[in-house]
Backbone as a chain_set.jsonl record, in Angstrom:
{"seq": "QVQLVESGGGLVQAGGSLRLSCAASGRTFRTYLMGWFRQAPGKEREFVATIRRSGGSARYADSVKGRFTISRENGQNTVYLQMNTLKPEDTAVYYCAAFYSEYENPFSWGQGTQVTVSS", "coords": {"N": [[22.111, 2.267, -2.804], [20.238, 0.128, -1.357], [20.973, -3.456, -1.138], [19.2, -6.354, -1.389], [18.653, -9.737, -0.145], [17.461, -12.344, -0.517], [16.143, -15.535, 1.356], [16.191, -18.757, 2.155], [13.65, -20.226, 0.86], [12.029, -23.083, -0.868], [11.273, -26.595, -1.304], [7.586, -27.383, 0.35], [5.076, -29.761, 1.862], [1.661, -29.402, 1.656], [0.355, -27.855, 4.498], [2.781, -27.333, 5.957], [5.728, -25.815, 7.112], [7.85, -22.864, 7.098], [10.433, -20.753, 6.339], [11.107, -17.633, 5.772], [13.748, -15.804, 4.671], [15.315, -11.885, 4.671], [18.037, -10.311, 3.829], [19.367, -7.166, 4.094], [21.813, -5.055, 2.76], [24.13, -2.168, 3.927], [23.758, 0.544, 6.27], [20.805, 1.679, 6.633], [19.436, 0.131, 7.109], [16.996, 0.432, 9.564], [15.374, 2.723, 8.366], [13.598, 1.888, 6.58], [10.8, 0.838, 5.332], [9.73, -2.422, 5.175], [9.138, -5.272, 3.417], [6.65, -8.167, 2.163], [6.86, -9.872, -0.922], [4.778, -11.667, -3.754], [4.777, -13.488, -6.256], [3.326, -15.83, -8.726], [3.219, -18.44, -10.776], [2.422, -16.705, -14.617], [1.314, -15.281, -13.221], [0.582, -12.002, -11.765], [2.488, -9.903, -9.634], [2.005, -9.796, -6.079], [1.108, -8.204, -3.138], [2.621, -9.377, -0.225], [3.179, -8.842, 2.811], [3.682, -6.134, 4.777], [6.077, -4.381, 7.119], [6.006, -1.828, 9.466], [9.116, 0.739, 10.527], [9.887, 0.031, 12.997], [9.091, -2.399, 13.782], [6.775, -2.659, 14.751], [4.328, -3.024, 13.871], [2.41, -4.32, 11.775], [1.395, -5.211, 8.454], [-1.011, -7.204, 6.123], [-1.915, -9.344, 3.51], [-4.894, -10.183, 2.638], [-5.53, -13.12, 2.193], [-2.949, -14.174, 3.422], [-3.215, -14.075, 5.879], [-3.514, -14.795, 9.199], [-1.903, -16.812, 8.953], [0.699, -16.563, 7.644], [3.778, -14.817, 9.246], [5.358, -11.643, 9.699], [8.05, -10.061, 10.595], [11.157, -8.358, 12.07], [14.621, -7.867, 12.353], [16.179, -4.863, 13.62], [18.87, -4.866, 13.968], [20.186, -6.706, 13.244], [19.799, -6.437, 10.123], [18.162, -7.706, 8.971], [14.64, -9.274, 7.685], [11.865, -11.162, 8.0], [9.701, -13.601, 7.057], [7.497, -15.748, 8.186], [5.928, -18.658, 7.52], [2.989, -20.702, 7.925], [0.973, -23.313, 7.844], [1.027, -23.852, 4.564], [-0.519, -23.468, 1.817], [-1.272, -25.377, -1.558], [-1.786, -22.846, -3.312], [0.056, -21.239, -1.895], [2.409, -20.811, -3.546], [5.176, -19.976, -5.382], [7.403, -17.192, -6.314], [9.072, -15.616, -4.439], [9.791, -12.111, -3.21], [11.298, -9.914, -1.383], [11.343, -6.548, -0.062], [12.178, -2.857, -0.245], [10.739, 0.159, 1.109], [10.764, 3.443, 0.641], [8.459, 4.614, 2.2], [4.936, 3.738, 2.663], [3.666, 5.044, 1.112], [4.539, 5.051, -1.256], [6.152, 3.502, -4.131], [7.888, 0.192, -3.831], [11.943, 1.152, -3.381], [13.729, -0.594, -3.828], [14.509, -4.298, -4.598], [14.488, -7.334, -3.793], [16.388, -10.635, -5.287], [14.811, -12.307, -5.204], [12.983, -15.566, -4.233], [12.47, -19.497, -4.448], [9.414, -20.923, -3.228], [7.403, -23.527, -3.049], [4.79, -25.49, -2.738], [3.26, -28.625, -2.512], [1.01, -30.526, -2.973]], "CA": [[20.464, 1.8, -2.492], [20.377, -0.933, -0.472], [20.553, -4.408, -1.707], [18.138, -6.898, -0.623], [18.866, -11.112, -0.668], [16.185, -13.67, 0.554], [16.644, -16.932, 1.464], [15.157, -19.789, 2.971], [12.705, -21.032, -0.002], [12.443, -24.347, -0.724], [10.125, -27.334, -1.433], [7.206, -28.183, 1.222], [4.316, -30.39, 1.69], [0.794, -28.675, 2.238], [0.328, -28.232, 6.246], [4.1, -27.468, 6.444], [5.854, -24.211, 7.652], [8.801, -22.13, 6.26], [11.162, -19.251, 7.199], [12.512, -16.688, 4.478], [15.142, -14.397, 5.197], [15.589, -11.23, 3.894], [19.098, -9.758, 4.128], [19.716, -6.193, 3.509], [22.879, -4.203, 3.174], [23.978, -0.699, 4.508], [23.555, 0.839, 7.754], [19.955, 2.374, 7.664], [17.98, -0.646, 6.918], [15.873, 0.569, 10.417], [14.654, 3.473, 8.439], [12.877, 1.555, 5.58], [9.212, 0.13, 6.022], [10.101, -3.632, 4.552], [7.78, -6.009, 2.859], [7.248, -8.983, 1.023], [5.712, -9.715, -1.991], [5.089, -12.988, -4.531], [4.658, -13.679, -8.005], [2.894, -16.93, -8.988], [3.17, -18.796, -12.423], [1.341, -16.327, -15.221], [0.153, -13.633, -12.803], [0.751, -10.709, -11.043], [3.165, -10.126, -8.537], [0.673, -9.345, -5.242], [1.225, -8.069, -2.126], [1.685, -10.467, 1.149], [3.042, -8.189, 3.951], [4.889, -5.519, 5.311], [6.247, -3.859, 8.343], [7.31, -0.8, 9.694], [10.601, 0.294, 10.84], [10.23, -0.004, 14.575], [8.853, -3.764, 13.683], [5.722, -2.528, 15.999], [2.847, -2.818, 13.29], [2.494, -5.224, 10.686], [-0.094, -5.627, 7.253], [-1.588, -8.498, 6.022], [-2.936, -9.873, 2.249], [-6.372, -11.611, 3.524], [-4.751, -14.538, 1.69], [-2.446, -14.882, 3.94], [-3.747, -13.498, 7.119], [-3.492, -15.848, 10.423], [-1.128, -17.974, 8.928], [1.852, -15.346, 7.538], [3.692, -13.739, 10.027], [6.411, -11.047, 9.172], [9.282, -9.672, 11.595], [12.193, -7.677, 11.416], [15.545, -7.106, 13.4], [17.299, -4.097, 12.817], [20.419, -5.036, 14.256], [20.836, -7.743, 11.768], [19.676, -5.876, 8.836], [17.042, -8.895, 8.056], [13.599, -9.178, 7.653], [11.325, -12.954, 8.068], [8.236, -14.114, 6.719], [7.485, -16.959, 8.625], [4.486, -19.212, 6.62], [2.877, -21.742, 8.264], [-0.097, -24.155, 7.167], [0.958, -23.662, 3.295], [-1.092, -24.462, 0.864], [-0.318, -24.952, -2.536], [-1.573, -21.799, -4.166], [0.943, -20.354, -1.809], [3.706, -21.219, -4.265], [5.174, -18.716, -6.214], [8.784, -16.535, -5.814], [8.758, -14.52, -2.989], [10.614, -11.707, -2.892], [11.773, -8.717, -0.229], [11.076, -4.951, -0.727], [12.039, -1.733, 0.755], [10.231, 1.683, 0.972], [10.688, 4.785, 1.657], [7.17, 5.179, 2.972], [4.177, 3.497, 2.833], [2.491, 6.073, -0.092], [5.66, 4.986, -2.526], [6.256, 1.792, -4.446], [9.151, 0.104, -3.332], [12.443, 1.626, -4.224], [14.595, -1.829, -3.808], [13.285, -5.54, -4.87], [15.271, -8.555, -3.782], [16.089, -11.297, -6.644], [13.461, -13.928, -5.126], [13.438, -17.181, -3.754], [10.95, -20.129, -4.784], [8.759, -21.163, -2.168], [6.091, -24.592, -3.558], [4.051, -26.514, -1.627], [3.172, -29.647, -2.794], [-0.188, -31.407, -1.958]], "C": [[21.205, 0.693, -1.961], [20.225, -2.236, -1.288], [20.193, -5.556, -0.727], [18.311, -8.545, -1.023], [18.357, -12.066, 0.076], [16.534, -14.819, 0.16], [15.487, -18.268, 2.15], [14.158, -20.144, 1.824], [12.887, -22.484, 0.194], [10.67, -25.461, -1.209], [9.205, -27.906, -0.146], [6.275, -28.578, 0.961], [3.018, -29.257, 2.254], [0.483, -28.778, 4.013], [1.339, -27.805, 6.342], [4.127, -25.742, 6.474], [7.411, -24.284, 6.564], [9.526, -20.766, 6.694], [11.773, -18.493, 6.521], [12.632, -15.846, 5.363], [15.033, -13.963, 4.18], [17.045, -10.159, 4.713], [19.23, -8.454, 3.741], [21.253, -5.381, 4.153], [22.998, -2.691, 3.822], [23.59, -0.57, 6.206], [22.192, 1.338, 8.003], [18.879, 1.844, 6.742], [16.522, -0.087, 8.229], [15.13, 1.974, 10.003], [13.646, 3.811, 6.757], [12.113, 0.984, 5.812], [9.912, -1.261, 4.63], [8.574, -4.672, 4.218], [7.996, -6.923, 1.839], [5.984, -9.384, 0.002], [5.572, -11.5, -2.755], [4.457, -12.625, -5.587], [4.475, -15.307, -8.374], [2.893, -17.378, -10.57], [2.182, -17.923, -13.256], [0.362, -15.534, -14.53], [1.224, -12.808, -12.444], [2.037, -10.572, -9.829], [2.591, -9.113, -7.271], [1.651, -9.108, -4.095], [0.994, -8.864, -0.655], [2.004, -10.016, 2.091], [3.701, -7.534, 4.46], [4.704, -4.82, 6.948], [6.995, -2.658, 8.446], [8.048, -0.482, 10.557], [10.443, -0.037, 12.115], [9.713, -1.428, 14.655], [7.066, -3.766, 14.593], [4.067, -3.139, 15.06], [3.074, -3.573, 11.812], [1.006, -4.691, 9.843], [-0.236, -6.341, 6.718], [-2.225, -8.702, 4.678], [-3.752, -10.704, 2.921], [-5.665, -12.604, 2.922], [-4.098, -15.318, 2.475], [-2.746, -14.68, 5.722], [-4.059, -14.867, 8.386], [-2.509, -16.328, 10.122], [0.609, -17.492, 8.665], [2.174, -14.687, 9.065], [5.03, -12.819, 9.36], [7.124, -10.564, 10.597], [10.064, -9.0, 10.898], [13.423, -7.82, 12.859], [16.368, -6.334, 12.964], [18.562, -4.076, 13.246], [21.131, -5.618, 13.588], [20.253, -7.301, 10.095], [18.648, -7.005, 8.413], [15.784, -8.427, 8.546], [12.641, -10.393, 7.323], [10.245, -12.438, 7.747], [8.08, -15.863, 7.376], [6.172, -17.143, 8.392], [4.347, -20.331, 7.433], [1.339, -22.439, 7.498], [-0.046, -23.505, 5.69], [0.244, -24.176, 2.94], [-0.607, -24.542, -0.659], [-0.847, -23.752, -3.395], [-0.54, -20.847, -3.408], [2.349, -20.684, -2.78], [4.215, -20.33, -5.271], [6.763, -18.219, -5.531], [8.372, -15.302, -4.84], [9.614, -13.167, -2.857], [10.194, -10.504, -1.283], [11.756, -7.351, -1.008], [11.416, -4.099, 0.285], [11.365, -0.691, 0.492], [10.5, 2.897, 1.769], [9.327, 4.927, 2.74], [6.027, 4.413, 2.75], [3.145, 4.112, 1.582], [3.371, 5.502, -1.524], [5.459, 3.451, -2.873], [7.849, 1.499, -3.936], [10.467, 0.567, -4.339], [13.89, -0.246, -4.428], [14.401, -3.286, -3.56], [14.956, -6.499, -4.844], [15.065, -9.547, -5.214], [15.162, -12.55, -6.49], [13.965, -15.248, -5.035], [11.542, -18.123, -3.364], [10.643, -20.616, -3.4], [7.3, -22.22, -3.247], [5.99, -25.735, -2.494], [2.816, -27.25, -2.471], [1.746, -30.041, -2.193], [-0.832, -32.253, -1.801]], "O": [[22.397, 0.402, -2.068], [19.358, -2.2, -2.161], [20.677, -5.729, 0.391], [18.125, -8.78, -2.217], [18.777, -12.516, 1.143], [17.041, -15.186, -0.9], [14.295, -18.366, 2.441], [13.443, -20.807, 2.574], [13.586, -23.044, 1.039], [9.496, -25.115, -1.343], [9.744, -28.794, 0.515], [5.901, -28.19, -0.145], [3.275, -28.404, 3.103], [0.43, -29.864, 4.59], [1.243, -27.528, 7.537], [3.331, -24.854, 6.167], [7.869, -25.109, 5.774], [8.997, -19.886, 7.373], [13.003, -18.529, 6.532], [12.044, -15.349, 6.324], [14.816, -14.523, 3.105], [17.019, -9.525, 5.767], [19.212, -8.52, 2.512], [21.661, -5.183, 5.298], [21.977, -2.109, 4.188], [23.251, -1.418, 7.031], [21.914, 1.555, 9.183], [18.005, 2.362, 6.046], [15.332, -0.177, 7.925], [14.399, 2.51, 10.836], [13.248, 4.796, 6.135], [12.399, 0.229, 6.742], [10.394, -1.006, 3.527], [7.435, -4.688, 4.683], [8.859, -6.899, 0.961], [4.76, -9.274, 0.076], [6.232, -12.424, -2.279], [3.736, -11.648, -5.789], [5.478, -16.017, -8.305], [2.555, -16.59, -11.453], [1.013, -18.104, -12.915], [-0.778, -15.182, -14.832], [2.419, -12.883, -12.727], [2.27, -11.613, -9.215], [2.67, -7.888, -7.367], [2.759, -9.64, -4.027], [-0.064, -9.032, -0.049], [1.287, -10.503, 2.966], [4.699, -8.134, 4.859], [3.716, -4.747, 7.678], [8.064, -2.351, 7.919], [7.981, -1.165, 11.579], [11.417, -0.757, 12.333], [9.883, -1.853, 15.798], [6.423, -4.766, 14.911], [3.026, -3.538, 15.583], [3.9, -3.253, 10.957], [0.01, -4.101, 10.261], [0.919, -6.626, 6.401], [-3.313, -8.128, 4.644], [-3.465, -11.685, 3.608], [-4.846, -12.926, 3.783], [-4.216, -16.54, 2.567], [-2.252, -15.425, 6.568], [-4.881, -15.762, 8.184], [-1.794, -16.446, 11.117], [1.552, -17.943, 9.315], [1.351, -14.216, 9.85], [5.69, -13.388, 8.491], [6.543, -10.81, 11.654], [10.043, -8.845, 9.677], [13.117, -7.858, 14.051], [17.222, -6.646, 12.134], [19.337, -3.208, 12.846], [22.3, -5.398, 13.269], [20.42, -8.003, 9.097], [18.415, -7.015, 7.204], [15.609, -7.577, 9.419], [12.664, -10.642, 6.118], [9.798, -11.31, 7.954], [8.58, -16.888, 6.912], [5.292, -16.358, 8.745], [5.345, -20.99, 7.726], [0.79, -21.825, 6.583], [-0.919, -22.674, 5.438], [-0.024, -25.302, 3.359], [0.354, -23.858, -1.012], [-0.177, -23.66, -4.424], [-0.19, -19.809, -3.971], [3.396, -20.714, -2.133], [3.377, -19.957, -6.091], [7.231, -18.717, -4.507], [7.522, -14.416, -4.742], [10.432, -13.428, -1.975], [9.227, -10.412, -0.526], [12.053, -7.124, -2.181], [11.14, -4.313, 1.465], [11.356, -0.508, -0.725], [10.477, 3.214, 2.958], [9.38, 5.319, 3.906], [6.623, 4.282, 1.681], [2.058, 3.632, 1.263], [2.883, 5.545, -2.653], [4.897, 2.543, -2.259], [8.735, 2.327, -3.723], [10.411, 0.507, -5.567], [14.687, -0.516, -5.327], [14.137, -3.624, -2.406], [16.0, -6.409, -5.489], [14.129, -9.459, -6.009], [14.865, -13.442, -7.285], [14.932, -15.835, -5.521], [10.478, -17.909, -2.783], [11.509, -20.703, -2.53], [6.465, -21.672, -3.967], [6.709, -26.462, -1.808], [1.797, -26.734, -2.932], [1.465, -29.845, -1.011], [-1.515, -32.327, -0.779]]}, "num_chains": 1, "name": "protein.A"}
């Protein structure tokens, strides 16, 4: 079981930027599809972005497309989420997740990191 640890959350004003990081344990990181999800208060957890094993292809939720960028460094066992032009509606706990396949649910989740965007 891979362990995931997020970092980089915080408080930022609308229009600002944050970069989230997710460090994974183990030596098989490069074999996993990686993703980010978020959960706002009173709402269900929602998909944000995923990235393929090689890092060559990514998919985004419409709400973040053009503002957020997911990337990964397999040599560092780390996946990132660069968030630009943040909006108050981006406020949520952000979770990193690992998948065996894009056709399955994540098999491992991080503990989450809080992102708060003030207006």
